[in-house]
mmCIF file of C-alpha atoms in Angstrom:
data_model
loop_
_atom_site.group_PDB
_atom_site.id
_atom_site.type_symbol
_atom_site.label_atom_id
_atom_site.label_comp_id
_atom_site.label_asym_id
_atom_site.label_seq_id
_atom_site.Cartn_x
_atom_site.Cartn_y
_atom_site.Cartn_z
ATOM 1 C CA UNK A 15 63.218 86.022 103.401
ATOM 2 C CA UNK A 16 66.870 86.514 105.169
ATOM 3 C CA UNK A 17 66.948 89.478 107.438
ATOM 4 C CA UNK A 18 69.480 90.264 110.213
ATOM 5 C CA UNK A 19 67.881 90.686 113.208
ATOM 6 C CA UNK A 20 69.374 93.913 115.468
ATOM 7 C CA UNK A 21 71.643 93.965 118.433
ATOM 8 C CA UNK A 22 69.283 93.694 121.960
ATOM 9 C CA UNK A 23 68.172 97.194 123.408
ATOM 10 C CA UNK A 24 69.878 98.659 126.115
ATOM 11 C CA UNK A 25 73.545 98.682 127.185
ATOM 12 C CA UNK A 26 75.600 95.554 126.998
ATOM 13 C CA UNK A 27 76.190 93.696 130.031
ATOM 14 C CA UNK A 28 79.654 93.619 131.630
ATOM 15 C CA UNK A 29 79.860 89.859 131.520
ATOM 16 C CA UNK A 30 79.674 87.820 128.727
ATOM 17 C CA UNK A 31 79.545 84.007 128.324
ATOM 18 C CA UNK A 32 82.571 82.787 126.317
ATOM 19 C CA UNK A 33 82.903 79.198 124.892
ATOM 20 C CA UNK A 34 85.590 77.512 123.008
ATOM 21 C CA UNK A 35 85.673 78.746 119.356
ATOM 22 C CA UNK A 36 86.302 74.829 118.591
ATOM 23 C CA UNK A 37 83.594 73.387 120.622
ATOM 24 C CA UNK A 38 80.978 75.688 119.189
ATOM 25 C CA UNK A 39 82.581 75.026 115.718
ATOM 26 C CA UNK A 40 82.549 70.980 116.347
ATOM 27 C CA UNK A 41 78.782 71.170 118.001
ATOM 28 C CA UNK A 42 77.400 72.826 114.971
ATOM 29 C CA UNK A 43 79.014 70.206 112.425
ATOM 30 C CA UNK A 44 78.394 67.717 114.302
ATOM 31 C CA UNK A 45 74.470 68.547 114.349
ATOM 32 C CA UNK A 46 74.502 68.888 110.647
ATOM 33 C CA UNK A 47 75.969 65.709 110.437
ATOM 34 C CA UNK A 48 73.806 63.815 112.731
ATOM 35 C CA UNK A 49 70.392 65.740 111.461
ATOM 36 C CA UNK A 50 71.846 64.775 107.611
ATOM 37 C CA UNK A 51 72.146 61.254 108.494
ATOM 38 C CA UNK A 52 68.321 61.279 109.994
ATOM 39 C CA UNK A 53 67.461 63.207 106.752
ATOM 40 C CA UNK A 54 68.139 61.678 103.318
ATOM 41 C CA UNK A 55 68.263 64.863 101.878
ATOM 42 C CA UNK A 56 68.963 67.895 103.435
ATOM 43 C CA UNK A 57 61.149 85.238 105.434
ATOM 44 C CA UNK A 58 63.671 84.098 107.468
ATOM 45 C CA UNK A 59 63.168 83.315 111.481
ATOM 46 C CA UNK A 60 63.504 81.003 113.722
ATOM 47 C CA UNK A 61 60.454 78.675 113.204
ATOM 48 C CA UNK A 62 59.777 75.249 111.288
ATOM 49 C CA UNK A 63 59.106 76.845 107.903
ATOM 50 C CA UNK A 64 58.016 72.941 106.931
ATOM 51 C CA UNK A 65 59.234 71.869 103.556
ATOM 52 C CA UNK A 66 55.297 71.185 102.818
ATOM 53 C CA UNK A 67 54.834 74.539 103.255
ATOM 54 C CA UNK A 68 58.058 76.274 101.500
ATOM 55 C CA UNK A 69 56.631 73.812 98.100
ATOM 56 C CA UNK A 70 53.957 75.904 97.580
ATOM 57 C CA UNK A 71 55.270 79.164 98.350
ATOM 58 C CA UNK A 72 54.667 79.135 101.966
ATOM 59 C CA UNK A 73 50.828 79.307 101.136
ATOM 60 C CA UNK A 74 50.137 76.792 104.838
ATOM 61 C CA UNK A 75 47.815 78.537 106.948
ATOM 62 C CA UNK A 76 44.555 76.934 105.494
ATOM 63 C CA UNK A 77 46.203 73.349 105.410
ATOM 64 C CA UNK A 78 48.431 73.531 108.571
ATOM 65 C CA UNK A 79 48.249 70.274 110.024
ATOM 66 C CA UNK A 80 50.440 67.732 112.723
ATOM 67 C CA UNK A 81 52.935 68.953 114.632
ATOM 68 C CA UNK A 82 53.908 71.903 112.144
ATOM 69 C CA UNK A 83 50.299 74.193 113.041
ATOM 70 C CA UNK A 84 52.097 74.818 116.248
ATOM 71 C CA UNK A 85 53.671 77.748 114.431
ATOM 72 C CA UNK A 86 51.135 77.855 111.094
ATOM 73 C CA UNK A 87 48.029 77.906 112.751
ATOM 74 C CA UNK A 88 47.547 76.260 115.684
ATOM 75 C CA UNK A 89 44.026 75.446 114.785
ATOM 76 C CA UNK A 90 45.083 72.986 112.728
ATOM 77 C CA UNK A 91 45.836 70.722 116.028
ATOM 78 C CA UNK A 92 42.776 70.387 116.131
ATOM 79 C CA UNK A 93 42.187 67.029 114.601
ATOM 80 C CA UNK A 94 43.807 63.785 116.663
ATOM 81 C CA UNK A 95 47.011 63.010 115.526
ATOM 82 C CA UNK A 96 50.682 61.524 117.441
ATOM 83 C CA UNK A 97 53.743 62.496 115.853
ATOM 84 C CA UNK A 98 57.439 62.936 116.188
ATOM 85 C CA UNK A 99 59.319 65.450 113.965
ATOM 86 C CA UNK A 100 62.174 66.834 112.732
ATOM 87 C CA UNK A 101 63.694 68.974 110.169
ATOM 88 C CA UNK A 102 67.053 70.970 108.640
ATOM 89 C CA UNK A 103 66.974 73.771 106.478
ATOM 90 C CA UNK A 104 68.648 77.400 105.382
ATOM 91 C CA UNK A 105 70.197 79.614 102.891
ATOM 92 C CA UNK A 106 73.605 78.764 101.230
ATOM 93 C CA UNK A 107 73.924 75.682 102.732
ATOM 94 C CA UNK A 108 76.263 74.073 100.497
ATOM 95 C CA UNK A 109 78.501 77.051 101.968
ATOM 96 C CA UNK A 110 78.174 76.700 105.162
ATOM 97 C CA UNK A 111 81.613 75.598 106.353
ATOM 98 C CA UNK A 112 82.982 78.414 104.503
ATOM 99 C CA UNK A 113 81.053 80.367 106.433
ATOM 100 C CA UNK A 114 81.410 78.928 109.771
ATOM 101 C CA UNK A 115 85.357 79.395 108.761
ATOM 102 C CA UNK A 116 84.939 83.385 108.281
ATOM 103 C CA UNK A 117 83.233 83.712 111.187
ATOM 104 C CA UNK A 118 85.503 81.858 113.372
ATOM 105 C CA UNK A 119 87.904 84.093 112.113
ATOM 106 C CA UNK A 120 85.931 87.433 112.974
ATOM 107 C CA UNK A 121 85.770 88.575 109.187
ATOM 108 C CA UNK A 122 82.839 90.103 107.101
ATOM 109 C CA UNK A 123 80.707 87.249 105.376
ATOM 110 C CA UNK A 124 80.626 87.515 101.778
ATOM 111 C CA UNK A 125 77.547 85.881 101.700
ATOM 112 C CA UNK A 126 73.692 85.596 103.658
ATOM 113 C CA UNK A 127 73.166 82.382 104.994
ATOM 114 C CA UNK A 128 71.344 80.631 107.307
ATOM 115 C CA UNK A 129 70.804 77.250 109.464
ATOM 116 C CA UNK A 130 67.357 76.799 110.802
ATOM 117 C CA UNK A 131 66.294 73.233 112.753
ATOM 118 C CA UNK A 132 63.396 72.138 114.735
ATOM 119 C CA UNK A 133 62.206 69.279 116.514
ATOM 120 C CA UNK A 134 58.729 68.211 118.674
ATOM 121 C CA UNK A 135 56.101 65.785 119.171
ATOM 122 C CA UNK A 136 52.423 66.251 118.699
ATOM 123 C CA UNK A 137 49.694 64.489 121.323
ATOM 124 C CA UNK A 138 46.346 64.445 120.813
ATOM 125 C CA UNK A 139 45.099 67.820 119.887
ATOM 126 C CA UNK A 140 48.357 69.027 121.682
ATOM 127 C CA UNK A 141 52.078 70.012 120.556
ATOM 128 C CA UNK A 142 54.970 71.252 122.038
ATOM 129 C CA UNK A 143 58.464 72.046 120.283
ATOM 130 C CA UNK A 144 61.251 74.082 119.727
ATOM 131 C CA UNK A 145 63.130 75.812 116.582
ATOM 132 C CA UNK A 146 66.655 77.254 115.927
ATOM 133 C CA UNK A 147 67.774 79.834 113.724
ATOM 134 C CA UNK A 148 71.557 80.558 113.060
ATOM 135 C CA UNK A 149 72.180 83.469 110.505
ATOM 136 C CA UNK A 150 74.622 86.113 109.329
ATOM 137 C CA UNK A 151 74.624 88.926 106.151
ATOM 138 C CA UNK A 152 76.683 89.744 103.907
ATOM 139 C CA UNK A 153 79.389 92.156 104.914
ATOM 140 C CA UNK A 154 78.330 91.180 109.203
ATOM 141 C CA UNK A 155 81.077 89.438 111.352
ATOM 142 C CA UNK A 156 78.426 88.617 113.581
ATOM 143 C CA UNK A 157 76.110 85.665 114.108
ATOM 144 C CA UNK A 158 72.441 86.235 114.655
ATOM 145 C CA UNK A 159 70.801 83.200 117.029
ATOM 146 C CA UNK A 160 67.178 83.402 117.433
ATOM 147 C CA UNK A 161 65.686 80.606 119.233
ATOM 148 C CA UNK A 162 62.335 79.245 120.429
ATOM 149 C CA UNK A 163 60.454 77.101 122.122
ATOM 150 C CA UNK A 164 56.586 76.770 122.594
ATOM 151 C CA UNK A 165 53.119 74.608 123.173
ATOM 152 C CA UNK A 166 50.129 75.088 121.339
ATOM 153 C CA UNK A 167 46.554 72.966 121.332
ATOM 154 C CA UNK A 168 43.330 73.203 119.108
ATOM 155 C CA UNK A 169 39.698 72.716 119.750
ATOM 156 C CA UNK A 170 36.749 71.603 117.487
ATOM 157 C CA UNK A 171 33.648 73.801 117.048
ATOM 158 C CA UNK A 172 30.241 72.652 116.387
ATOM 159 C CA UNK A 173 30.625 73.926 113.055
ATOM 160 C CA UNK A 174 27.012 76.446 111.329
ATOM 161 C CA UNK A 175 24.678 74.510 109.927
ATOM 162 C CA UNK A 176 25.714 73.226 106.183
ATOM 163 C CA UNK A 177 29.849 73.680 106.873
ATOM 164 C CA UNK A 178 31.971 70.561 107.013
ATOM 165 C CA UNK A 179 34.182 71.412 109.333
ATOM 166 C CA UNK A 180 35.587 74.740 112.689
ATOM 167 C CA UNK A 181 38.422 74.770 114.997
ATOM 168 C CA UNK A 182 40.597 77.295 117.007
ATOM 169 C CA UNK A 183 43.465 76.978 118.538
ATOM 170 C CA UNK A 184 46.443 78.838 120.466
ATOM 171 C CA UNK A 185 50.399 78.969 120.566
ATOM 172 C CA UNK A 186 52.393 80.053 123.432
ATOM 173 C CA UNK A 187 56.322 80.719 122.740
ATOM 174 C CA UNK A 188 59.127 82.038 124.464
ATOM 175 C CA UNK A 189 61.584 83.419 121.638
ATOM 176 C CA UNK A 190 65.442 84.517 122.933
ATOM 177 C CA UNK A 191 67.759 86.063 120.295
ATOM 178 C CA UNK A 192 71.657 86.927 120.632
ATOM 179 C CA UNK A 193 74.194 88.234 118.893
ATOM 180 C CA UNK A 194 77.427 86.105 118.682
ATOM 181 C CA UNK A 195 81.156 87.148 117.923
ATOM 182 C CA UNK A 196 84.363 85.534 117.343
ATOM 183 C CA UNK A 197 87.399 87.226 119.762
ATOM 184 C CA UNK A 198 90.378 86.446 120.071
ATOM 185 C CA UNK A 199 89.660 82.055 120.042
ATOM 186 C CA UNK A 200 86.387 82.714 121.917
ATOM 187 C CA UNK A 201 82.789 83.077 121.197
ATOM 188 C CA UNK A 202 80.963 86.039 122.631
ATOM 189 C CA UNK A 203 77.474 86.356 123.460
ATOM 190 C CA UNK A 204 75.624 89.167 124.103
ATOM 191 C CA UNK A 205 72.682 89.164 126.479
ATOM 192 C CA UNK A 206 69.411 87.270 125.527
ATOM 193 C CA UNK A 207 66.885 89.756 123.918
ATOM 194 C CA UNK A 208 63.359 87.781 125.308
ATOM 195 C CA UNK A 209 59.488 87.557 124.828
ATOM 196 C CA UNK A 210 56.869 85.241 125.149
ATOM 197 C CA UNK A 211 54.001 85.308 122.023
ATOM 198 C CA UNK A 212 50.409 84.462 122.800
ATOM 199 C CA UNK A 213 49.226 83.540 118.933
ATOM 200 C CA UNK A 214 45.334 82.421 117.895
ATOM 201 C CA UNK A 215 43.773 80.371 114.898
ATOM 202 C CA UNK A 216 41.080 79.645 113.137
ATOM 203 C CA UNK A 217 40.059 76.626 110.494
ATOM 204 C CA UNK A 218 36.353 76.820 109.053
ATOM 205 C CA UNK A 219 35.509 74.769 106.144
ATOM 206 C CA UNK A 220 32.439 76.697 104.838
ATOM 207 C CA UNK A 221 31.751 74.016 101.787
ATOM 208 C CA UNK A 222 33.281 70.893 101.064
ATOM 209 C CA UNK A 223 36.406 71.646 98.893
ATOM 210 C CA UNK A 224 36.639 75.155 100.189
ATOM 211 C CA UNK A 225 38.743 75.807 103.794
ATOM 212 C CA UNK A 226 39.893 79.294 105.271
ATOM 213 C CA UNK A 227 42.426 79.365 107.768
ATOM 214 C CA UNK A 228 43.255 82.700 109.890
ATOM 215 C CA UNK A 229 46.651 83.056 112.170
ATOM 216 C CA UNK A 230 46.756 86.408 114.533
ATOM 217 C CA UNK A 231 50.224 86.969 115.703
ATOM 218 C CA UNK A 232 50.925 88.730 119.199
ATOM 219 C CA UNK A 233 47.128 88.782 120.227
ATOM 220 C CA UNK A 234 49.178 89.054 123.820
ATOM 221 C CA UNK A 235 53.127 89.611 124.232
ATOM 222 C CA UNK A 236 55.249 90.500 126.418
ATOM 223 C CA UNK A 237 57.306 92.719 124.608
ATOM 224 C CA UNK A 238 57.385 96.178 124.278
ATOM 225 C CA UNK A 239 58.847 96.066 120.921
ATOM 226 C CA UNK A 240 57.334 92.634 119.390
ATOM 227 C CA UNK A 241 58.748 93.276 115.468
ATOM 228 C CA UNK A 242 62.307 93.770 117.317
ATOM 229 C CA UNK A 243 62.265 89.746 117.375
ATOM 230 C CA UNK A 244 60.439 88.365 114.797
ATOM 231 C CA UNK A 245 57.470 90.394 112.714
ATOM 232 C CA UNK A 246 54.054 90.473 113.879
ATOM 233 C CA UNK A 247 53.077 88.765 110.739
ATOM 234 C CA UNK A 248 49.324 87.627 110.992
ATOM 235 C CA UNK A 249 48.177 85.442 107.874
ATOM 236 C CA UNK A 250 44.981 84.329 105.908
ATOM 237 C CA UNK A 251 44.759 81.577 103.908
ATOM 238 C CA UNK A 252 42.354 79.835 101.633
ATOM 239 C CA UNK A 253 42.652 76.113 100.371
ATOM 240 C CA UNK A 254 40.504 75.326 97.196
ATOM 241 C CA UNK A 255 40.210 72.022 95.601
ATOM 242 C CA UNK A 256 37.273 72.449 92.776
ATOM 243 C CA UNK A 257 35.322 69.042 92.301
ATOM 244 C CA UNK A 258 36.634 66.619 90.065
ATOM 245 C CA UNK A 259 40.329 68.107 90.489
ATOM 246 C CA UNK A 260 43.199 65.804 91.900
ATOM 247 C CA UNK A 261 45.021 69.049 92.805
ATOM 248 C CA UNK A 262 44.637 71.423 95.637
ATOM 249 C CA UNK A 263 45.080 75.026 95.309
ATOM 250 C CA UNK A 264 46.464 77.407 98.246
ATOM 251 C CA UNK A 265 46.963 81.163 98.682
ATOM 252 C CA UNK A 266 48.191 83.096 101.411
ATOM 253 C CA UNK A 267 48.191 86.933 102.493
ATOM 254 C CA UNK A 268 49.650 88.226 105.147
ATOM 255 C CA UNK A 269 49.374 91.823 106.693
ATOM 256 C CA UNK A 270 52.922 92.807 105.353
ATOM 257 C CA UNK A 271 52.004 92.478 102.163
ATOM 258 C CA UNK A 272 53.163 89.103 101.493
ATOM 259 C CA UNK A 273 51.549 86.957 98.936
ATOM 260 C CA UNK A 274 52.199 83.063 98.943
ATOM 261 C CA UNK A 275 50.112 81.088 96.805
ATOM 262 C CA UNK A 276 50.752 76.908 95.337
ATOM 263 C CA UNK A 277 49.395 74.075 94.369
ATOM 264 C CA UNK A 278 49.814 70.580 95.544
ATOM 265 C CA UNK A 279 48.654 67.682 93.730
ATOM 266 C CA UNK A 280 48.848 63.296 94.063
ATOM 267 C CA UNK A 281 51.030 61.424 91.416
ATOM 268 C CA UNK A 282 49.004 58.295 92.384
ATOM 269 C CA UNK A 283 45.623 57.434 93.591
ATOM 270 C CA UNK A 284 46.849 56.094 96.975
ATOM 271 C CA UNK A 285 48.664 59.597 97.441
ATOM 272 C CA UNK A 286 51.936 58.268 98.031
ATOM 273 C CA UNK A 287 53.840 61.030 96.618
ATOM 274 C CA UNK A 288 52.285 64.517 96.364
ATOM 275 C CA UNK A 289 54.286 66.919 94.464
ATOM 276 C CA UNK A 290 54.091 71.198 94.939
ATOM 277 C CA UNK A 291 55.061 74.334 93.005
ATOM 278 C CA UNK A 292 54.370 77.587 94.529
ATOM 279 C CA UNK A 293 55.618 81.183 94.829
ATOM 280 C CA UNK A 294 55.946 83.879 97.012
ATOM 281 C CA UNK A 295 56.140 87.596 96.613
ATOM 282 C CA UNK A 296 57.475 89.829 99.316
ATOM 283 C CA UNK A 297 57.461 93.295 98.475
ATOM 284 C CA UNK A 298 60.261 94.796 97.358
ATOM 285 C CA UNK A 299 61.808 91.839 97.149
ATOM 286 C CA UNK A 300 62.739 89.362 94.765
ATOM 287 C CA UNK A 301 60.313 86.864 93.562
ATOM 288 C CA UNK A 302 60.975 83.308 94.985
ATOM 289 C CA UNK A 303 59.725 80.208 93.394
ATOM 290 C CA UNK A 304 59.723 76.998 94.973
ATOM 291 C CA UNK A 305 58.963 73.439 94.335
ATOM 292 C CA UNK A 306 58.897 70.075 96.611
ATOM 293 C CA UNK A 307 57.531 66.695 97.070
ATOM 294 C CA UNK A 308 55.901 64.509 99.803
ATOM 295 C CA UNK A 309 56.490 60.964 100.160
ATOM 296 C CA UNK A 310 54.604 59.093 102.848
ATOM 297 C CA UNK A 311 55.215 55.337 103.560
ATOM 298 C CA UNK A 312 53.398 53.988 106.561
ATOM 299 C CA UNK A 313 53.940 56.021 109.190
ATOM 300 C CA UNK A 314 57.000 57.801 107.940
ATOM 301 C CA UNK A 315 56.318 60.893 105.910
ATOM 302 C CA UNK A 316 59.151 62.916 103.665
ATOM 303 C CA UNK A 317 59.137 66.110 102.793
ATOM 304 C CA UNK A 318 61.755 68.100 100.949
ATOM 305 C CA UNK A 319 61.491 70.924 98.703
ATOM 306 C CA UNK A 320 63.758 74.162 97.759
ATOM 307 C CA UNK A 321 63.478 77.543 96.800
ATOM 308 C CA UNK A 322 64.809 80.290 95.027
ATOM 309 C CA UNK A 323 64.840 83.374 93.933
ATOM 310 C CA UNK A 324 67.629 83.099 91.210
ATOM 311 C CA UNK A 325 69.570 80.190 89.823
ATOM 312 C CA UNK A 326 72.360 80.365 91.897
ATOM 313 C CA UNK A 327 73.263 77.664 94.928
ATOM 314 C CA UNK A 328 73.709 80.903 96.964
ATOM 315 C CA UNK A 329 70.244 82.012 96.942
ATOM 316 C CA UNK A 330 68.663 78.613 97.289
ATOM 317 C CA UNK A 331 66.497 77.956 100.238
ATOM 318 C CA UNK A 332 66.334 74.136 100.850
ATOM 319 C CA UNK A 333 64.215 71.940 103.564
ATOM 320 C CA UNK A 334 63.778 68.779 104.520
ATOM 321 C CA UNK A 335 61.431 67.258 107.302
ATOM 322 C CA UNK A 336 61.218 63.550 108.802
ATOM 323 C CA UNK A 337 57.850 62.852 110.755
ATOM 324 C CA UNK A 338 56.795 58.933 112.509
ATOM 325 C CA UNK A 339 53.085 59.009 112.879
ATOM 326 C CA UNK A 340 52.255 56.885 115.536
#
């Protein structure tokens, strides 16, 4: 869900980098535009949420697969695959020059929203990529940029005797966050807040129909204050497809509390299009529901979905992710 990350520790530095408020303003349009032209359609951090994932509630770590189990569960890379992606999301997007406007002019947003990209390539049982969050609350001047970039790999296991399937795998990323602020025609930004994240996973399909996936967060890091940058969030998942059943059913829990839990199911025997409906609850938060489809022709696969926790444009969370299997 949207959160606004804190100003770094420590005192600022007496030099900051300053870039034309115009050039910033023109780069970030501009990559909407291009990314929206790639893209037929267009717990908040900076990492490739998937629009897969975000249809059924962000309930991914049992199914994380291609290049997006670099972040789910790197496990998942296990299993041979070659891929390009790419994706666009974020909150209020259909107000997002409005809010690149305020900000430009150092006022107090009257809204949350967010931008959040990605982009990498999958090899093998290998994947390396980066992701891009740009955010700001509601009443904050400021811009929040977290940022990073990372490889990950996964390795099969001779699974026990009578399971189908075991894997592990492991993510390293280096995450930098800043704070930016419009003065006086110029963009300030503070000094880079950064870590690197050592993360593990495991896949183990116990019985056919039946897989459990497990992600552990910051097994090493080397920060001294890890949730200061993104949560320490570790996740397990279960993926359940009784026999006889076209759909799939998925559940997350995470050690915040989180439940995510979904379904995904085929419209057609050749699984062309695979729709989702999910939901995630986030205590003390609002209830957000959240739908989606995959369409997969050849080697291109689509994936879009949305969600919200109220019907308003405002608090609508959209995605959409291109990926060329090849």
């Amino acid at each position: 869900m949207p959160a606004v990350y804190p100003a770094p520790d420590g005192p600022p530095s007496p030099r900051r980098s300053r870039c034309p408020s115009l050039a910033l303003t023109l780069s970030i349009r501009l990559g909407i535009l291009v990314l929206s032209a790639l893209l037929p359609l267009p717990p908040v951090h900076a990492n490739p949420v998937t629009a897969r994932a975000l249809g059924m509630g962000n309930a991914f770590t049992a199914v994380a697969e291609g290049f997006h189990a670099l972040y789910w569960n790197p496990a998942g890379l296990a299993v041979n695959g070659y891929e390009l992606s790419a994706g666009l999301g974020g909150l209020a997007l259909p107000r997002i020059g409005e809010v690149i406007d305020t900000f430009e002019a150092g006022n107090p947003q009257a809204l949350t929203a967010s931008l959040e990209t990605f982009a990498g390539i999958r090899l093998g049982q290998a994947a390396i990529g980066a992701a891009l969050e740009a955010e700001t609350g509601q009443g904050d001047p400021d811009l929040q940029v977290l940022d990073w970039y990372g490889i990950g790999v996964g390795f099969p296991l001779t699974p026990p005797e009578g399971w189908s399937f075991l894997s592990v795998g492991m993510t390293l990323r280096h995450l930098a966050q800043r704070t930016a602020r419009s003065v006086a025609s110029s963009i300030e930004l503070s000094p880079a807040r950064q870590a690197e994240r050592l993360d593990l996973g495991v896949l183990a399909e116990p019985q056919q129909g039946l897989r459990v996936g497990l992600t552990l967060r910051d097994v090493w890091t080397s920060d001294v204050a890890p949730d200061a940058l993104e949560p320490s969030e570790s996740r397990v998942g279960i993926a359940y497809q009784p026999q006889g059943w076209s759909a799939g059913l998925r559940a997350d829990l995470s050690t915040e509390g989180t439940l995510s839990y979904g379904v995904e199911w085929p419209v057609d025997a050749r699984e062309l299009l695979k729709l989702r409906l999910g939901q995630q609850l986030v205590p003390g938060m609002e209830v957000m529901t959240t739908a989606g489809a995959g369409l997969h022709l050849g080697p291109l696969r689509l994936d879009v979905a949305a969600g919200l926790t109220r019907l308003d444009p405002e608090a609508t969370r959209v995605r959409a992710d291109l990926s060329v299997q090849f």
